[in-house]
Amino acid sequence: LLEVGEIEEAAFNFTQAIRINPRSVVLHTYLGVTHQYQNNLNEAMHCFNAGCEIDPSNPLNLYQKS
């Protein structure tokens, strides 16, 4: 969805998935990426920080946070 520009739908889907699996670093990271696409950098950083709290060594999340 992100690749075809359906940012709102992607954000909705990632948010729903996080409700089901709140400990998924990948979901938090990709939700953060959707916020980056929307130029909502504070919310993106919030998502990346949430991912870091779950798994501080996850390279995907650390890369996005930098």
Short mmCIF file of N, CA, C and O in Angstrom, two decimals:
data_model
loop_
_atom_site.label_atom_id
_atom_site.label_comp_id
_atom_site.label_asym_id
_atom_site.label_seq_id
_atom_site.Cartn_x
_atom_site.Cartn_y
_atom_site.Cartn_z
N LEU A 1 0.82 -1.19 0.00
CA LEU A 1 0.00 0.00 0.00
C LEU A 1 0.86 1.26 0.00
O LEU A 1 0.52 2.24 -0.65
N LEU A 2 1.96 1.22 0.76
CA LEU A 2 2.84 2.39 0.77
C LEU A 2 3.41 2.67 -0.60
O LEU A 2 3.50 3.81 -1.03
N GLU A 3 3.80 1.61 -1.30
CA GLU A 3 4.43 1.77 -2.60
C GLU A 3 3.49 2.32 -3.66
O GLU A 3 3.93 2.93 -4.62
N VAL A 4 2.21 2.13 -3.49
CA VAL A 4 1.25 2.64 -4.48
C VAL A 4 0.56 3.91 -3.99
O VAL A 4 -0.40 4.37 -4.59
N GLY A 5 1.05 4.48 -2.89
CA GLY A 5 0.56 5.76 -2.42
C GLY A 5 -0.69 5.73 -1.58
O GLY A 5 -1.30 6.75 -1.33
N GLU A 6 -1.07 4.58 -1.09
CA GLU A 6 -2.26 4.46 -0.25
C GLU A 6 -1.85 4.56 1.22
O GLU A 6 -2.00 3.62 2.00
N ILE A 7 -1.36 5.74 1.57
CA ILE A 7 -0.76 5.97 2.88
C ILE A 7 -1.79 5.86 4.01
O ILE A 7 -1.54 5.23 5.04
N GLU A 8 -2.93 6.49 3.83
CA GLU A 8 -3.97 6.46 4.87
C GLU A 8 -4.42 5.04 5.17
O GLU A 8 -4.58 4.65 6.33
N GLU A 9 -4.63 4.26 4.13
CA GLU A 9 -5.07 2.88 4.31
C GLU A 9 -3.97 2.05 4.97
O GLU A 9 -4.24 1.23 5.84
N ALA A 10 -2.73 2.28 4.57
CA ALA A 10 -1.61 1.57 5.18
C ALA A 10 -1.53 1.90 6.67
O ALA A 10 -1.37 0.99 7.50
N ALA A 11 -1.63 3.18 7.03
CA ALA A 11 -1.58 3.58 8.43
C ALA A 11 -2.70 2.92 9.22
O ALA A 11 -2.48 2.43 10.34
N PHE A 12 -3.89 2.90 8.65
CA PHE A 12 -5.03 2.26 9.31
C PHE A 12 -4.75 0.77 9.53
O PHE A 12 -4.97 0.25 10.63
N ASN A 13 -4.26 0.10 8.50
CA ASN A 13 -4.00 -1.34 8.61
C ASN A 13 -2.91 -1.64 9.64
O ASN A 13 -3.03 -2.60 10.41
N PHE A 14 -1.83 -0.83 9.64
CA PHE A 14 -0.78 -1.05 10.63
C PHE A 14 -1.30 -0.80 12.05
O PHE A 14 -0.96 -1.53 12.98
N THR A 15 -2.13 0.22 12.22
CA THR A 15 -2.70 0.50 13.54
C THR A 15 -3.57 -0.65 14.01
O THR A 15 -3.50 -1.06 15.18
N GLN A 16 -4.38 -1.19 13.12
CA GLN A 16 -5.23 -2.34 13.47
C GLN A 16 -4.37 -3.55 13.82
O GLN A 16 -4.67 -4.27 14.77
N ALA A 17 -3.31 -3.77 13.06
CA ALA A 17 -2.44 -4.92 13.32
C ALA A 17 -1.73 -4.77 14.66
O ALA A 17 -1.54 -5.75 15.38
N ILE A 18 -1.36 -3.55 15.03
CA ILE A 18 -0.71 -3.31 16.32
C ILE A 18 -1.68 -3.60 17.46
O ILE A 18 -1.27 -4.10 18.51
N ARG A 19 -2.95 -3.35 17.26
CA ARG A 19 -3.95 -3.70 18.29
C ARG A 19 -3.98 -5.20 18.53
O ARG A 19 -4.19 -5.67 19.65
N ILE A 20 -3.76 -5.97 17.47
CA ILE A 20 -3.74 -7.43 17.58
C ILE A 20 -2.41 -7.93 18.13
O ILE A 20 -2.37 -8.85 18.93
N ASN A 21 -1.32 -7.30 17.69
CA ASN A 21 0.02 -7.74 18.08
C ASN A 21 0.85 -6.53 18.51
O ASN A 21 1.70 -6.06 17.76
N PRO A 22 0.61 -6.01 19.71
CA PRO A 22 1.27 -4.78 20.15
C PRO A 22 2.77 -4.92 20.39
O PRO A 22 3.46 -3.92 20.51
N ARG A 23 3.29 -6.14 20.41
CA ARG A 23 4.72 -6.36 20.66
C ARG A 23 5.52 -6.52 19.37
O ARG A 23 6.69 -6.87 19.41
N SER A 24 4.92 -6.24 18.24
CA SER A 24 5.62 -6.38 16.96
C SER A 24 6.42 -5.13 16.63
O SER A 24 5.86 -4.07 16.34
N VAL A 25 7.74 -5.26 16.65
CA VAL A 25 8.62 -4.15 16.29
C VAL A 25 8.40 -3.77 14.83
O VAL A 25 8.37 -2.58 14.48
N VAL A 26 8.22 -4.74 13.98
CA VAL A 26 8.04 -4.48 12.55
C VAL A 26 6.80 -3.63 12.30
O VAL A 26 6.85 -2.66 11.53
N LEU A 27 5.71 -3.94 12.96
CA LEU A 27 4.49 -3.15 12.78
C LEU A 27 4.66 -1.71 13.25
O LEU A 27 4.25 -0.78 12.57
N HIS A 28 5.29 -1.54 14.39
CA HIS A 28 5.54 -0.18 14.89
C HIS A 28 6.45 0.58 13.92
O HIS A 28 6.23 1.77 13.66
N THR A 29 7.45 -0.11 13.40
CA THR A 29 8.38 0.54 12.47
C THR A 29 7.67 0.97 11.20
O THR A 29 7.81 2.12 10.76
N TYR A 30 6.88 0.09 10.62
CA TYR A 30 6.19 0.46 9.38
C TYR A 30 5.10 1.49 9.59
O TYR A 30 4.84 2.31 8.71
N LEU A 31 4.48 1.49 10.76
CA LEU A 31 3.54 2.58 11.05
C LEU A 31 4.31 3.89 11.12
O LEU A 31 3.85 4.92 10.61
N GLY A 32 5.49 3.86 11.71
CA GLY A 32 6.33 5.05 11.73
C GLY A 32 6.69 5.51 10.33
O GLY A 32 6.70 6.72 10.03
N VAL A 33 6.97 4.58 9.44
CA VAL A 33 7.28 4.93 8.06
C VAL A 33 6.08 5.60 7.38
O VAL A 33 6.25 6.58 6.65
N THR A 34 4.89 5.12 7.67
CA THR A 34 3.71 5.77 7.08
C THR A 34 3.60 7.20 7.57
O THR A 34 3.25 8.10 6.81
N HIS A 35 3.92 7.42 8.83
CA HIS A 35 3.89 8.79 9.35
C HIS A 35 4.97 9.66 8.69
O HIS A 35 4.75 10.84 8.45
N GLN A 36 6.11 9.05 8.37
CA GLN A 36 7.14 9.79 7.64
C GLN A 36 6.62 10.22 6.28
O GLN A 36 6.84 11.35 5.85
N TYR A 37 5.96 9.32 5.58
CA TYR A 37 5.38 9.63 4.27
C TYR A 37 4.40 10.80 4.38
O TYR A 37 4.25 11.57 3.45
N GLN A 38 3.72 10.90 5.52
CA GLN A 38 2.74 11.96 5.74
C GLN A 38 3.39 13.22 6.31
O GLN A 38 2.72 14.18 6.63
N ASN A 39 4.72 13.19 6.46
CA ASN A 39 5.49 14.30 7.03
C ASN A 39 5.08 14.61 8.47
O ASN A 39 5.14 15.74 8.92
N ASN A 40 4.64 13.58 9.18
CA ASN A 40 4.29 13.69 10.59
C ASN A 40 5.44 13.07 11.39
O ASN A 40 5.35 11.94 11.87
N LEU A 41 6.52 13.81 11.50
CA LEU A 41 7.76 13.26 12.03
C LEU A 41 7.70 12.99 13.53
O LEU A 41 8.33 12.04 14.01
N ASN A 42 6.95 13.78 14.27
CA ASN A 42 6.83 13.50 15.71
C ASN A 42 6.14 12.17 15.96
O ASN A 42 6.56 11.39 16.81
N GLU A 43 5.08 11.90 15.22
CA GLU A 43 4.37 10.63 15.38
C GLU A 43 5.24 9.47 14.88
O GLU A 43 5.23 8.38 15.47
N ALA A 44 6.00 9.70 13.82
CA ALA A 44 6.91 8.67 13.32
C ALA A 44 7.93 8.30 14.41
O ALA A 44 8.17 7.12 14.68
N MET A 45 8.52 9.31 15.03
CA MET A 45 9.51 9.05 16.07
C MET A 45 8.88 8.32 17.26
O MET A 45 9.51 7.45 17.86
N HIS A 46 7.64 8.66 17.57
CA HIS A 46 6.93 7.96 18.65
C HIS A 46 6.84 6.46 18.33
O HIS A 46 7.07 5.62 19.20
N CYS A 47 6.51 6.14 17.09
CA CYS A 47 6.41 4.73 16.68
C CYS A 47 7.77 4.04 16.74
O CYS A 47 7.87 2.90 17.21
N PHE A 48 8.82 4.73 16.27
CA PHE A 48 10.16 4.13 16.30
C PHE A 48 10.62 3.92 17.75
O PHE A 48 11.23 2.90 18.06
N ASN A 49 10.30 4.87 18.61
CA ASN A 49 10.65 4.72 20.03
C ASN A 49 9.90 3.55 20.66
O ASN A 49 10.46 2.81 21.47
N ALA A 50 8.64 3.38 20.28
CA ALA A 50 7.86 2.24 20.79
C ALA A 50 8.51 0.93 20.36
O ALA A 50 8.61 -0.01 21.15
N GLY A 51 8.97 0.88 19.12
CA GLY A 51 9.67 -0.32 18.65
C GLY A 51 10.95 -0.57 19.41
O GLY A 51 11.29 -1.71 19.74
N CYS A 52 11.69 0.50 19.72
CA CYS A 52 12.94 0.36 20.47
C CYS A 52 12.69 -0.12 21.89
O CYS A 52 13.52 -0.84 22.46
N GLU A 53 11.58 0.26 22.47
CA GLU A 53 11.25 -0.21 23.81
C GLU A 53 10.99 -1.72 23.81
O GLU A 53 11.31 -2.41 24.77
N ILE A 54 10.42 -2.21 22.72
CA ILE A 54 10.13 -3.64 22.61
C ILE A 54 11.41 -4.43 22.38
O ILE A 54 11.67 -5.43 23.02
N ASP A 55 12.23 -3.95 21.43
CA ASP A 55 13.49 -4.65 21.09
C ASP A 55 14.54 -3.61 20.72
O ASP A 55 14.62 -3.19 19.57
N PRO A 56 15.34 -3.19 21.69
CA PRO A 56 16.32 -2.13 21.45
C PRO A 56 17.38 -2.48 20.41
O PRO A 56 18.04 -1.59 19.89
N SER A 57 17.54 -3.75 20.08
CA SER A 57 18.59 -4.13 19.14
C SER A 57 18.08 -4.41 17.73
O SER A 57 18.85 -4.82 16.86
N ASN A 58 16.80 -4.18 17.48
CA ASN A 58 16.24 -4.46 16.15
C ASN A 58 16.83 -3.49 15.13
O ASN A 58 16.61 -2.28 15.21
N PRO A 59 17.58 -4.00 14.14
CA PRO A 59 18.26 -3.10 13.19
C PRO A 59 17.31 -2.30 12.29
O PRO A 59 17.62 -1.17 11.94
N LEU A 60 16.19 -2.86 11.93
CA LEU A 60 15.23 -2.14 11.07
C LEU A 60 14.74 -0.89 11.78
O LEU A 60 14.74 0.21 11.22
N ASN A 61 14.35 -1.04 13.00
CA ASN A 61 13.84 0.09 13.77
C ASN A 61 14.94 1.12 14.04
O ASN A 61 14.74 2.32 13.94
N LEU A 62 16.14 0.64 14.38
CA LEU A 62 17.25 1.57 14.65
C LEU A 62 17.60 2.36 13.40
O LEU A 62 17.90 3.55 13.48
N TYR A 63 17.56 1.72 12.25
CA TYR A 63 17.86 2.42 11.00
C TYR A 63 16.83 3.52 10.73
O TYR A 63 17.18 4.64 10.39
N GLN A 64 15.57 3.21 10.88
CA GLN A 64 14.52 4.20 10.64
C GLN A 64 14.59 5.35 11.63
O GLN A 64 14.30 6.48 11.29
N LYS A 65 15.00 5.06 12.84
CA LYS A 65 15.07 6.08 13.86
C LYS A 65 16.20 7.07 13.60
O LYS A 65 16.14 8.21 14.02
N SER A 66 17.24 6.62 12.90
CA SER A 66 18.40 7.50 12.69
C SER A 66 18.19 8.55 11.64
O SER A 66 17.29 8.64 10.94
#
